[in-house]
Coordinates of C-alpha atoms in Angstrom, one line a residue:
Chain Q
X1 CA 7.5 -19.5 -19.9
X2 CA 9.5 -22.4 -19.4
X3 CA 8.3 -25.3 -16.3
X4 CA 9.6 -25.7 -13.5
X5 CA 9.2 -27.0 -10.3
X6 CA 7.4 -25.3 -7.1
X7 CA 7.6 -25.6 -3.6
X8 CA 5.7 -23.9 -0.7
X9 CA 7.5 -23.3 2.3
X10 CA 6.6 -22.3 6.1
X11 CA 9.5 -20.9 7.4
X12 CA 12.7 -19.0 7.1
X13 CA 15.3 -22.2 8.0
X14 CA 12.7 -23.9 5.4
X15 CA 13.3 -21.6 2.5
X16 CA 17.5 -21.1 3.3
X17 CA 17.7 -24.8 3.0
X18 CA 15.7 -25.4 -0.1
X19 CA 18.0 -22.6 -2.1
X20 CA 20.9 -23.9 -0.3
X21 CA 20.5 -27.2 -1.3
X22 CA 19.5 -26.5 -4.9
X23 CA 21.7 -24.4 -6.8
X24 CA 18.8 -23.6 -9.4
X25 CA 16.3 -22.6 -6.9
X26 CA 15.0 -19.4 -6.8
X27 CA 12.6 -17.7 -4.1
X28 CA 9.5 -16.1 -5.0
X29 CA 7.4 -13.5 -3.2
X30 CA 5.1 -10.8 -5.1
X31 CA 6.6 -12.1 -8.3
X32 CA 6.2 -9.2 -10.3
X33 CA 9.5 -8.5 -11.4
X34 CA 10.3 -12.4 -11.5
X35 CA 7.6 -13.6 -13.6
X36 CA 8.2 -11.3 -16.1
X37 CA 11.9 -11.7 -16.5
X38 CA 10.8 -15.6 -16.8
X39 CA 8.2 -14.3 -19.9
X40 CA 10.9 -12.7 -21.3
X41 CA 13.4 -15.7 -21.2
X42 CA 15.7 -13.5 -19.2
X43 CA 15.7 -15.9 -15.9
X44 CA 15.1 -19.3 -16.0
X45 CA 15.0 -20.9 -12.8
X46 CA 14.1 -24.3 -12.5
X47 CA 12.4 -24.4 -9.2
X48 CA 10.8 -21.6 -7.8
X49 CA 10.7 -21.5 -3.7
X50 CA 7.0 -19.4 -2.7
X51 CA 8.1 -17.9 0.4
X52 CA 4.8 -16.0 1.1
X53 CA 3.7 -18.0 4.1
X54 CA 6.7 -17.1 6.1
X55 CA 5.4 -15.1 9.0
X56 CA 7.4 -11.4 7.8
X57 CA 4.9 -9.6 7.2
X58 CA 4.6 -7.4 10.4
X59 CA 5.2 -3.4 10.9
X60 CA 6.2 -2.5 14.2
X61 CA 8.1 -0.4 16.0
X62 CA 11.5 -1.7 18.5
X63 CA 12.3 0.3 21.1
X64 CA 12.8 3.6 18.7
X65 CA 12.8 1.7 15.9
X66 CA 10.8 0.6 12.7
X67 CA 10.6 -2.4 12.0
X68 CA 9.7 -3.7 8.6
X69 CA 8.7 -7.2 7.6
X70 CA 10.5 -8.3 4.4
X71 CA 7.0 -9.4 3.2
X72 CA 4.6 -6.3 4.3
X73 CA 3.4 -5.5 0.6
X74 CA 4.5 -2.2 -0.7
X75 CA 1.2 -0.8 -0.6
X76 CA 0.7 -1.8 3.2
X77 CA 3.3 0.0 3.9
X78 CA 2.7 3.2 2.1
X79 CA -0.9 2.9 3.9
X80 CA 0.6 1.9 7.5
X81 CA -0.4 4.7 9.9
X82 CA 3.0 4.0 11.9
X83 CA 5.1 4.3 8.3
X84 CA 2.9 7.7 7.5
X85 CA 3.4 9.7 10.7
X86 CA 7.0 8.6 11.7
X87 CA 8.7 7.9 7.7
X88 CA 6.5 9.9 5.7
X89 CA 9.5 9.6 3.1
X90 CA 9.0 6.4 2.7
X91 CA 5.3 6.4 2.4
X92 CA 6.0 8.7 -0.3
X93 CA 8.4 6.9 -2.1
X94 CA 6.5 3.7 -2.3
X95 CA 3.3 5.6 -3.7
X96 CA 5.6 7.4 -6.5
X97 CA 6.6 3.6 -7.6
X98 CA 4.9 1.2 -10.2
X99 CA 0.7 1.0 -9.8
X100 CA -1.7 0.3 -7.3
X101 CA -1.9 -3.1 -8.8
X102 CA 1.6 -3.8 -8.4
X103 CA 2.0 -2.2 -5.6
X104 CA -0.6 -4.8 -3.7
X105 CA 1.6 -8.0 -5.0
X106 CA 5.5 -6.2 -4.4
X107 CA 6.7 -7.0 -0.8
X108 CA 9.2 -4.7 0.5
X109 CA 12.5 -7.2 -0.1
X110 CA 11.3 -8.1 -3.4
X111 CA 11.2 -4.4 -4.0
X112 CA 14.7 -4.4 -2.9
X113 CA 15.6 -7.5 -5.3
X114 CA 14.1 -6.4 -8.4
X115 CA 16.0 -6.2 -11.4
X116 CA 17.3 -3.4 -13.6
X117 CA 15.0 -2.4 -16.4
X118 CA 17.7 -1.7 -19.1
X119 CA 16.2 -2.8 -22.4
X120 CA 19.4 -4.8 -23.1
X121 CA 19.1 -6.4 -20.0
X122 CA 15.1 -7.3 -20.9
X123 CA 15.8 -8.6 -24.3
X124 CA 18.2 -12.3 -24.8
X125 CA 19.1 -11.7 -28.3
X126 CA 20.8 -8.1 -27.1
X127 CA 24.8 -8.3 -25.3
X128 CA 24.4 -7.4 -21.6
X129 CA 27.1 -8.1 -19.0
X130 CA 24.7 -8.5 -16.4
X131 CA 22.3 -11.1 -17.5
X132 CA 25.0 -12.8 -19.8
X133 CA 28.8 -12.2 -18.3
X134 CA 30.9 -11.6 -20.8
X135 CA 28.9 -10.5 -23.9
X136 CA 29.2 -6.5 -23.4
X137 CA 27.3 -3.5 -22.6
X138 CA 24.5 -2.7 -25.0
X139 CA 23.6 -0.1 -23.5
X140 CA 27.4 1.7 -23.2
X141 CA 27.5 3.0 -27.1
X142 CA 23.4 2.1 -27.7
X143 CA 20.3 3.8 -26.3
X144 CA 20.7 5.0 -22.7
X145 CA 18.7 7.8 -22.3
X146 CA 17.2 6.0 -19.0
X147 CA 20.9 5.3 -18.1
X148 CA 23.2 6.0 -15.1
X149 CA 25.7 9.3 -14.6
X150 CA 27.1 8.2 -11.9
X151 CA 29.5 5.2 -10.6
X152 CA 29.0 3.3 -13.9
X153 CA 31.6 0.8 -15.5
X154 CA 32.4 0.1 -19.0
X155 CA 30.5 -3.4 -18.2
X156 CA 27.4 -2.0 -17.2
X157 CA 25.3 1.6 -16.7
X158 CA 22.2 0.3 -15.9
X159 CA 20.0 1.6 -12.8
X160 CA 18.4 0.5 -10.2
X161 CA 14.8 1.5 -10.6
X162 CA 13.6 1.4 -6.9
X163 CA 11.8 4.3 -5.4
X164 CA 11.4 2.8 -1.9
X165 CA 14.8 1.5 -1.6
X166 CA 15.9 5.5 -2.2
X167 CA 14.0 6.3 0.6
X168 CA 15.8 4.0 3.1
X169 CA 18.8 4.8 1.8
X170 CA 18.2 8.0 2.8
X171 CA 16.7 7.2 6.4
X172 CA 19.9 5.6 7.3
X173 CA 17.8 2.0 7.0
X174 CA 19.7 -1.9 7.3
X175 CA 18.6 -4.3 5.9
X176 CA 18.1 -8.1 8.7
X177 CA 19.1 -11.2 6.9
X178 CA 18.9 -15.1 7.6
X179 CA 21.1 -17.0 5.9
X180 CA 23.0 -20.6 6.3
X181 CA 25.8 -19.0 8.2
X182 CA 22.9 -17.6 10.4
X183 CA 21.6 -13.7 10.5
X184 CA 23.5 -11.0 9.8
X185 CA 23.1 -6.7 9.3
X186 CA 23.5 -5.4 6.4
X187 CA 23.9 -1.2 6.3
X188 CA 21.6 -0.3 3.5
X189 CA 23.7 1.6 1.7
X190 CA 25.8 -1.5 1.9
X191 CA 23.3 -3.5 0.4
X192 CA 23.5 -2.9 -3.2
X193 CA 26.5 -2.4 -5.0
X194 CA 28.3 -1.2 -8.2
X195 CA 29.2 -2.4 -11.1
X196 CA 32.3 -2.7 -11.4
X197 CA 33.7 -5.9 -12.9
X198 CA 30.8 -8.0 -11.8
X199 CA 27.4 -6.3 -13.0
X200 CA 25.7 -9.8 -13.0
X201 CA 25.5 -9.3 -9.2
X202 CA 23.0 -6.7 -7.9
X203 CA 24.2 -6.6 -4.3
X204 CA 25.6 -7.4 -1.6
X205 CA 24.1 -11.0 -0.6
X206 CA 25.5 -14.0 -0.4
X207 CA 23.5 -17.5 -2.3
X208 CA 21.0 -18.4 0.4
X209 CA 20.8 -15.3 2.8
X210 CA 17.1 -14.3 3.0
X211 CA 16.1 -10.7 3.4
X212 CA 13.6 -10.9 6.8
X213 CA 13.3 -7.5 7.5
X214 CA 14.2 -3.8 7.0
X215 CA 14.5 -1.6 10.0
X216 CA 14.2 2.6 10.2
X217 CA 16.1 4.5 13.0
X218 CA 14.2 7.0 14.4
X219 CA 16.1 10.2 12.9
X220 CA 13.6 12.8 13.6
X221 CA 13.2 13.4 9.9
X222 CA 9.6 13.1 9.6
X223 CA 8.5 16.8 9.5
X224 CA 10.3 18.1 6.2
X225 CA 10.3 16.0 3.9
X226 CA 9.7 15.2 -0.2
X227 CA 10.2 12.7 -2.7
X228 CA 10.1 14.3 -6.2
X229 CA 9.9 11.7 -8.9
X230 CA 10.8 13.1 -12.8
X231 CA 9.6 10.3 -15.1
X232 CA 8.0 10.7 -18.9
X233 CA 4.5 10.6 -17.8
X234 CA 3.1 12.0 -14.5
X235 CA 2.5 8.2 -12.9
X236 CA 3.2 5.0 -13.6
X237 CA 7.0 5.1 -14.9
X238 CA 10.2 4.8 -14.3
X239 CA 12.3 7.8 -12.8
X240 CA 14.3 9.6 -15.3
X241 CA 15.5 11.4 -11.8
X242 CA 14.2 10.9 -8.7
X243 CA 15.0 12.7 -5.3
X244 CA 14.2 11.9 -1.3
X245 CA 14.9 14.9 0.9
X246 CA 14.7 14.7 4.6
X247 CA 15.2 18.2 6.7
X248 CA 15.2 18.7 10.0
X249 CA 14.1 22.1 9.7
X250 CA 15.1 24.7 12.8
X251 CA 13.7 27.9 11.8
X252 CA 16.0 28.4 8.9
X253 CA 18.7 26.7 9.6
X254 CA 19.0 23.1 8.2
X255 CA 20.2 21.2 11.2
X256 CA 20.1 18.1 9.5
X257 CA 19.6 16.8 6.5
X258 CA 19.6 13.3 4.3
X259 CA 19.0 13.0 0.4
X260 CA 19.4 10.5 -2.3
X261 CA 18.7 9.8 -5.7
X262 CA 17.2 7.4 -7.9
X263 CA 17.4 6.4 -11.6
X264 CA 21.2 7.5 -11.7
X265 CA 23.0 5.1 -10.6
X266 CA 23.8 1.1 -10.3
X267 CA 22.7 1.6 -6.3
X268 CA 20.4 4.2 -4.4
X269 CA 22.9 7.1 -4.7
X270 CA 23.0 8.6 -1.5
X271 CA 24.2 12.3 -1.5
X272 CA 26.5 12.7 1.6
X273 CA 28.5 15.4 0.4
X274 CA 25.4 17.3 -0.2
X275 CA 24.2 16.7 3.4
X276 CA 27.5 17.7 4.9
X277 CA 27.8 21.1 2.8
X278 CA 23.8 21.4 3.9
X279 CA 24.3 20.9 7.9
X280 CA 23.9 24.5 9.3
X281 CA 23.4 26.4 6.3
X282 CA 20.4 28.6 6.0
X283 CA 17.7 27.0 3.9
X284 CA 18.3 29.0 0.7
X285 CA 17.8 28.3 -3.4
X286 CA 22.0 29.7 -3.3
X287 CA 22.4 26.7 -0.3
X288 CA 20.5 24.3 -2.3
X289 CA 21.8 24.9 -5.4
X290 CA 25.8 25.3 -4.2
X291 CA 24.7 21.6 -2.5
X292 CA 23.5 20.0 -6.1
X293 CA 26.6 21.5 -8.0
X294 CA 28.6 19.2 -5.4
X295 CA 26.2 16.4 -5.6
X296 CA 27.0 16.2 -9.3
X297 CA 30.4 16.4 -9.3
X298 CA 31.6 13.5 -10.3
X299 CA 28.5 12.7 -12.6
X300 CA 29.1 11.4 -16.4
X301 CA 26.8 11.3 -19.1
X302 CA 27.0 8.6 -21.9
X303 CA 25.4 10.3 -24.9
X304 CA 21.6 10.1 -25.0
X305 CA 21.3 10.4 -21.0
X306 CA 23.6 14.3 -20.8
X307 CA 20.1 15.3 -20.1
X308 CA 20.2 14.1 -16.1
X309 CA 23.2 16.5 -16.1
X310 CA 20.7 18.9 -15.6
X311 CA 17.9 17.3 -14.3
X312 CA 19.2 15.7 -11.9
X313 CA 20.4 19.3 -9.8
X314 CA 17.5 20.8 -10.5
X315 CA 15.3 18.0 -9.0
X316 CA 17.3 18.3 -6.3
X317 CA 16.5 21.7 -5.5
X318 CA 12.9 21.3 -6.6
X319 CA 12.8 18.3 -3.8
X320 CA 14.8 20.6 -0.9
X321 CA 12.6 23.4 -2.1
X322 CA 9.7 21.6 -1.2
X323 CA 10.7 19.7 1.4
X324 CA 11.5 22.8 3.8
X325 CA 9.0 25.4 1.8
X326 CA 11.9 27.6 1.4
X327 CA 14.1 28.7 -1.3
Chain R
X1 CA 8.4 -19.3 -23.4
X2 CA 9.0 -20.7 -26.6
X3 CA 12.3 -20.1 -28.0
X4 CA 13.0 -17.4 -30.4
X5 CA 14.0 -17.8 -34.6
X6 CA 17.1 -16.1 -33.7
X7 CA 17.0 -14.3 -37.4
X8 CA 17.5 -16.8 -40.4
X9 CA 19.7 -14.5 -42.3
X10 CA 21.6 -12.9 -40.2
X11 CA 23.8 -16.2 -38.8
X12 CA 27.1 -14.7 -37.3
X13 CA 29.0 -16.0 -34.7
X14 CA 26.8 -14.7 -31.7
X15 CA 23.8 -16.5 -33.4
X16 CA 25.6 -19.6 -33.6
X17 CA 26.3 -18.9 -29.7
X18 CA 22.9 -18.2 -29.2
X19 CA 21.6 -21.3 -30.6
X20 CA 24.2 -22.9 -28.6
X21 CA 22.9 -21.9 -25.2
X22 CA 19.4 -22.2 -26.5
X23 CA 20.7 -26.3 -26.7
X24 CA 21.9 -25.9 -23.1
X25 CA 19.1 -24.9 -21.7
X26 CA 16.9 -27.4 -23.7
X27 CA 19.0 -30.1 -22.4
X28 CA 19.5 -29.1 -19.2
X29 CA 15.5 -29.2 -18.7
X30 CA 16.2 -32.9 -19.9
X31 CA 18.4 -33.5 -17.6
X32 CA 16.5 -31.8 -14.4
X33 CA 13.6 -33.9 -14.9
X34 CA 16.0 -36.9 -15.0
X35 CA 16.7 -36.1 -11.7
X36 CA 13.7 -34.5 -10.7
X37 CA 11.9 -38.0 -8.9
X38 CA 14.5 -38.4 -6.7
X39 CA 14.1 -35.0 -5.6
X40 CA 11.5 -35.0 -4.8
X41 CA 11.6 -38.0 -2.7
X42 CA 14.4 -36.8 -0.7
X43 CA 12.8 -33.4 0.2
X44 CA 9.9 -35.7 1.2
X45 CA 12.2 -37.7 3.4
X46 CA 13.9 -34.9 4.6
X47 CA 10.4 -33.2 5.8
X48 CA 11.3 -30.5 3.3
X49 CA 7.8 -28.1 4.3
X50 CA 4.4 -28.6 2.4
X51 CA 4.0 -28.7 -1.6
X52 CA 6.5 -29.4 -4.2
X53 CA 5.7 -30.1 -8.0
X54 CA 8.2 -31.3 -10.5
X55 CA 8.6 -30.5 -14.0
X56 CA 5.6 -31.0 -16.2
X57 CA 3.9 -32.5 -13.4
X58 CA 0.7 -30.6 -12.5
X59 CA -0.4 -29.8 -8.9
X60 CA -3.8 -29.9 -7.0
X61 CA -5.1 -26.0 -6.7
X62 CA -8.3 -25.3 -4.8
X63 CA -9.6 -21.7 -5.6
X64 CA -12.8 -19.6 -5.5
X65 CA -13.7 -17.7 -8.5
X66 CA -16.9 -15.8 -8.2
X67 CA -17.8 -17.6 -5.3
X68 CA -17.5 -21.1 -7.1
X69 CA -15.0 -23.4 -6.0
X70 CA -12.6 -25.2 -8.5
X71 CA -10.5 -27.9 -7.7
X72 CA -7.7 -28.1 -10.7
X73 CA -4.5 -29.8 -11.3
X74 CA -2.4 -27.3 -13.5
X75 CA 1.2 -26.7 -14.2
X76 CA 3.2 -24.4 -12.2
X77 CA 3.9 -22.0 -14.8
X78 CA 0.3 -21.3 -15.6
X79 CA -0.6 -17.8 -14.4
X80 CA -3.8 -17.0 -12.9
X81 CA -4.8 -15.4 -16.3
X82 CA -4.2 -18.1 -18.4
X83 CA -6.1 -20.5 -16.0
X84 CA -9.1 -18.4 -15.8
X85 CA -9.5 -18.0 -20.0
X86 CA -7.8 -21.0 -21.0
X87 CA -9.2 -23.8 -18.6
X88 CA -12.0 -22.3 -17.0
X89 CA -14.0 -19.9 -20.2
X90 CA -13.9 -16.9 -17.9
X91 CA -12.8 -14.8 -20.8
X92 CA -14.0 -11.5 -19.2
X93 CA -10.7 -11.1 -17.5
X94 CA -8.8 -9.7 -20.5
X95 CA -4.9 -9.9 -21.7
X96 CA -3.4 -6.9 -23.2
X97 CA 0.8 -7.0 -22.8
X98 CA 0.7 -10.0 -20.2
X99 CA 3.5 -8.3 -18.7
X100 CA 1.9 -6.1 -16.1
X101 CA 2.1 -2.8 -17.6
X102 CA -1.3 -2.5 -18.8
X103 CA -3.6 -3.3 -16.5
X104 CA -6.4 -5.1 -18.6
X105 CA -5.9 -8.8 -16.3
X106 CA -6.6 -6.6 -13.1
X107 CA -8.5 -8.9 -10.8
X108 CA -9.6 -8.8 -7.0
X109 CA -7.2 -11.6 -4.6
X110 CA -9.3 -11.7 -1.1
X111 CA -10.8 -7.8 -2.0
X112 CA -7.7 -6.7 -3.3
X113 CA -6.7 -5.7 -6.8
X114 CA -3.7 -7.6 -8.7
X115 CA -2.5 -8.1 -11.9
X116 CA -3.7 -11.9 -13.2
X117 CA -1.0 -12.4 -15.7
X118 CA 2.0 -12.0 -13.3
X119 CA 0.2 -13.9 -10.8
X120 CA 1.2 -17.9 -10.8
X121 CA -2.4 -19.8 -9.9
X122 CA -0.2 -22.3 -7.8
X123 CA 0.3 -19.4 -5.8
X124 CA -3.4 -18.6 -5.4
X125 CA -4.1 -21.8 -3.1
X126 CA -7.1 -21.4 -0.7
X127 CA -7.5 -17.4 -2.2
X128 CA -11.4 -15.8 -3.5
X129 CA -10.8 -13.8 -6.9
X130 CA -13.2 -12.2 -8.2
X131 CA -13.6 -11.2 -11.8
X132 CA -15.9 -8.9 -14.1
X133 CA -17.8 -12.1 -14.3
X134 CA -18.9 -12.3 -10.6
X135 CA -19.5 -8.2 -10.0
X136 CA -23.1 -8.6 -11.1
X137 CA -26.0 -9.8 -9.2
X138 CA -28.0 -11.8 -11.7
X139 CA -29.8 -9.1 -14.5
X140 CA -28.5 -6.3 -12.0
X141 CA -25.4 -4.6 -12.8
X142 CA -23.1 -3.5 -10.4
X143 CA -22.7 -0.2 -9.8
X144 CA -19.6 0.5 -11.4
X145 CA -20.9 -1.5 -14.2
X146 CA -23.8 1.0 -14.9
X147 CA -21.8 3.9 -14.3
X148 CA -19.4 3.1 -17.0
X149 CA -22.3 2.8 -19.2
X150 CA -23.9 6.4 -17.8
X151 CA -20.8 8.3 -18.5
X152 CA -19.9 6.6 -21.6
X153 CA -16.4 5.3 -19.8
X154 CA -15.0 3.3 -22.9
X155 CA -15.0 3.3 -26.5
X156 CA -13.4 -0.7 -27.9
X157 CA -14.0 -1.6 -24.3
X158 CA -10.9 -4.2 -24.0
X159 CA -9.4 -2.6 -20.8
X160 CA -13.1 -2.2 -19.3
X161 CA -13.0 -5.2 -17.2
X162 CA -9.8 -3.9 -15.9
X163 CA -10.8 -0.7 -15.4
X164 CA -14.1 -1.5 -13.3
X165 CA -12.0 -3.7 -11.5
X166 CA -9.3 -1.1 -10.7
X167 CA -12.2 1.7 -10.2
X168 CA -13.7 -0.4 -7.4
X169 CA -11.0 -1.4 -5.6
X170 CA -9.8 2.5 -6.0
X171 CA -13.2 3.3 -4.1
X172 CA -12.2 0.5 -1.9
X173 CA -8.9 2.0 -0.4
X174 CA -9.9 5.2 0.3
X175 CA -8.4 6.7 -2.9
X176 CA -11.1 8.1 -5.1
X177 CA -11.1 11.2 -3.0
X178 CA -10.7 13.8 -6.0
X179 CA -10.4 13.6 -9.8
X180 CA -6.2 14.0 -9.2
X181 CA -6.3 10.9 -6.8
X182 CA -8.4 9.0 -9.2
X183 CA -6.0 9.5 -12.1
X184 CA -3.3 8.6 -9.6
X185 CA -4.4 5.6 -8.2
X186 CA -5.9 4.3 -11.4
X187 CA -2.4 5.0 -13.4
X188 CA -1.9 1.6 -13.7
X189 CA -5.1 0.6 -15.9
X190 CA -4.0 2.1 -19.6
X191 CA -7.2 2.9 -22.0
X192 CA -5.3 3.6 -25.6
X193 CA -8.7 4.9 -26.6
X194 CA -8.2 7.5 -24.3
X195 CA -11.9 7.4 -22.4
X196 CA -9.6 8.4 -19.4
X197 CA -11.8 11.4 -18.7
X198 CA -15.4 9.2 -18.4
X199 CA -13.5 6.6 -16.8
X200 CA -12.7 9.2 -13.7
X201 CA -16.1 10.6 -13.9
X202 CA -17.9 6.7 -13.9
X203 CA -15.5 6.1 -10.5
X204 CA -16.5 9.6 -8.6
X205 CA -19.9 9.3 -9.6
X206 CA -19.5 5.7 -7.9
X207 CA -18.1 7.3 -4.9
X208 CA -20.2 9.8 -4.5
X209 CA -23.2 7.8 -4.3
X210 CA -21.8 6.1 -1.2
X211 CA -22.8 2.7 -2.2
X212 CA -21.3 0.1 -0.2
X213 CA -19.1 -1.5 -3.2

């Protein structure tokens, strides 16, 4: 790893201003995703800003809502009694992700921050338009059986490979920054973004905003609920496909409903045309599996990854399956 | 990281590049510590919050391992890992990938299990770790210890310390509940021998004797 410099700050106007001032400052919470892209050669800041004394690290609730601190470590919050009994989907989600190791250093934004794990992203001496602008898509013509099939660009069909952040996606979540213009709301589905032309940026964020907190409506979605995670061993990977489901479950009928998908796209893939074909219906395999066929509509496989083509509906009517015990 | 022999005979035009931006980088190091002084003193002027080091200069760490207290000077980059073996002989506290997919650097942070080599030791100011090293009590091993031993939970024994490590902290959190859980929540501690089956029975034996770990 190369050196750098390091500095320890107390608070959130203490960490904007040290990235704003230095254009090759970089923040650093759990450092799990960081760290190892520094091994690798792949980032190379030259001063890292610790931001773990800032006081985010709190779970509460706000009037009816929940209130995440952008520091609660992932595994505090898949253990948090409030997080359990009134997001259960996110609970979920952030167990199905990485190890218990990992999950005791990740915070929640870093979670939300971390990098793609495409191989040609990971290794310098490979092209990749996202950690190299300009020098092509490895990936596009290469191996990409972990790849995206849906809202890829020819200059990049990575994933993201967050679990939680498909969870609040799918709980309608935004995200509370802190930045130099001062704080601002950011929808999460807003948060990351595409491709596009621009793969070297993730999302949505502007140089010095600080995530400070994620916050959870209360969408009386906790009852029916799953996140089914398709990976190449049963813990401890990547998704190949990934699925949250939230029901609100009225006898049969499927009053509401919210789903998303991981490991298919550049973004947490929220499914809204799925949800909308979904509200009413009777909770049914037919229902579920007439909602997946329009889920993957505009889907697009790139060669070693026409697998998901499949997997991916079916997970989805595994998760909605499960989720309302129907079907 | 050292930089890499970008392939000797292969030199095309993307090499050339390479070798190019390798320069860059190399130079623009140079040139950050140039500056790096002055920096320094201005965040200092300006009140700029608690502790900043510059390049290649080390920084004061105080840290309990196995309930001895170090104070150190080390450079930022140095993980927790590398501190441990390199400067202070606790070699128990293995590296496998040292890229936190293995499991085999798992150490206890105030109780809690982490992975050493993606953990910097700057950041560990003021923290208690707790390694393989400081699980027994004098001749008496801890229980985890001996029940790897009963049930025969290794074969090379290089992702043991990890392992224990994990398996106690498992205990710890409320997750060694059933063999499934176990296997779960010790997912991330890889064993390529494959004692995976004696590892789960060493942890619920553990558990079941109700020993306050």
């Amino acid at each position: 790893m190369i050196n750098f410099n390091y500095l320890r700050v107390s608070t959130t106007k203490g960490a904007v201003d040290a990235i704003v001032r230095d254009s090759a400052a970089q923040w650093i919470a759990g450092g799990t995703n960081l760290i190892d892209l520094m091994k690798k050669g792949v980032m190379s800041p030259q001063k890292l800003v610790d931001i773990n004394n800032l006081p985010l690290k709190e779970i509460k609730k706000e009037g009816n809502k929940l209130v995440i601190g952008a520091l609660a470590l992932n595994s505090a919050v898949a253990d948090n009694e409030l997080v359990r009994k009134e997001q259960p989907l996110l609970s979920l989600a952030l167990q199905a992700g990485a190890s218990a190791q990992l999950r005791n250093m990740a915070t929640v934004g870093g979670n939300m921050m971390q990098r793609t794990r495409c191989p040609y992203f990971y290794n310098p001496d490979m092209p990749c338009n996202k950690r190299e602008p300009g020098t092509g898509c490895g990936a596009l013509k290469g191996f990409n059986r972990m790849h995206a099939i849906f809202g890829a660009s020819d200059k990049c069909i990575a994933v993201h490979p967050s679990d939680m952040s498909i969870a609040l996606v799918a709980l309608d979540s935004t995200v509370l920054v802190s930045g130099p213009k001062g704080d601002r709301r950011i929808p999460f589905q807003n948060f990351h973004r595409l491709p596009g032309d621009l793969p070297q940026k993730d999302n949505t964020l502007e140089r010095g905003e600080l995530i400070v907190a994620v916050e959870i409506p209360d969408n009386k979605l906790n009852k029916n609920v799953h996140y089914l995670k398709v990976r190449d061993r049963a813990s401890y990977a990547f998704a190949l496909v990934s699925v949250a489901a939230a029901v609100d479950l009225q006898g049969d009928t499927i009053k509401d409903v919210r789903l998303a998908m991981g490991g298919v796209a550049h973004k947490p893939w929220r499914l809204m045309e799925a949800e909308l074909f979904l509200k009413g219906k009777p909770a049914s395999e037919a229902n579920f599996r007439e909602a997946a066929a329009l889920a993957m509509k505009d889907a697009k496989g790139y060669g070693h990854n026409n697998f998901k083509l499949k997997l991916a509906p079916n997970t989805l009517v595994e998760a909605l399956k499960t989720a309302t015990g129907k079907g | 990281m050292a930089k890499k022999d970008s392939g000797k005979d292969r030199l095309d035009e993307n090499e050339l590049n390479k070798g190019r931006r390798n320069f860059l980088k190399q130079s623009s190091v140079l040139t950050a510590l140039a500056v790096t002084p002055t920096a320094l003193v201005k965040a200092a002027e300006e009140g700029l919050d608690e502790k900043a080091a510059g390049y290649f200069e080390k920084m004061a760490l105080s840290i309990e391992i196995n309930g001895v207290n170090h104070n150190l000077s080390i450079e930022p980059r140095t993980t927790l890992l590398d501190l441990m073996r390199e400067q202070l002989a606790l070699t128990g506290t293995k590296k496998g990938c040292d890229h936190g997919q293995c499991g085999a650097c798992t150490v206890h942070v105030d109780g809690n299990r982490v992975l050493s080599c993606l953990t910097l030791g700057v950041m560990m100011q003021g923290k208690k770790i707790t390694t393989i090293e400081g699980l027994a009590d004098g001749d008496k091993l801890h229980p985890m210890q001996e029940a790897f031993i009963k049930h025969d939970g290794f074969q090379c024994g290089y992702c043991t310390p990890g392992q224990i490590m994990s398996g106690i902290a498992c205990i710890r959190e409320g997750h060694a509940n059933s063999d499934e859980e176990i296997r779960e929540y010790m997912s991330g501690n890889i064993c390529r021998c494959g004692a995976y089956p004696n590892i789960v029975k060493a942890i619920a034996d553990v558990k079941k004797g109700g020993q306050k770990l």
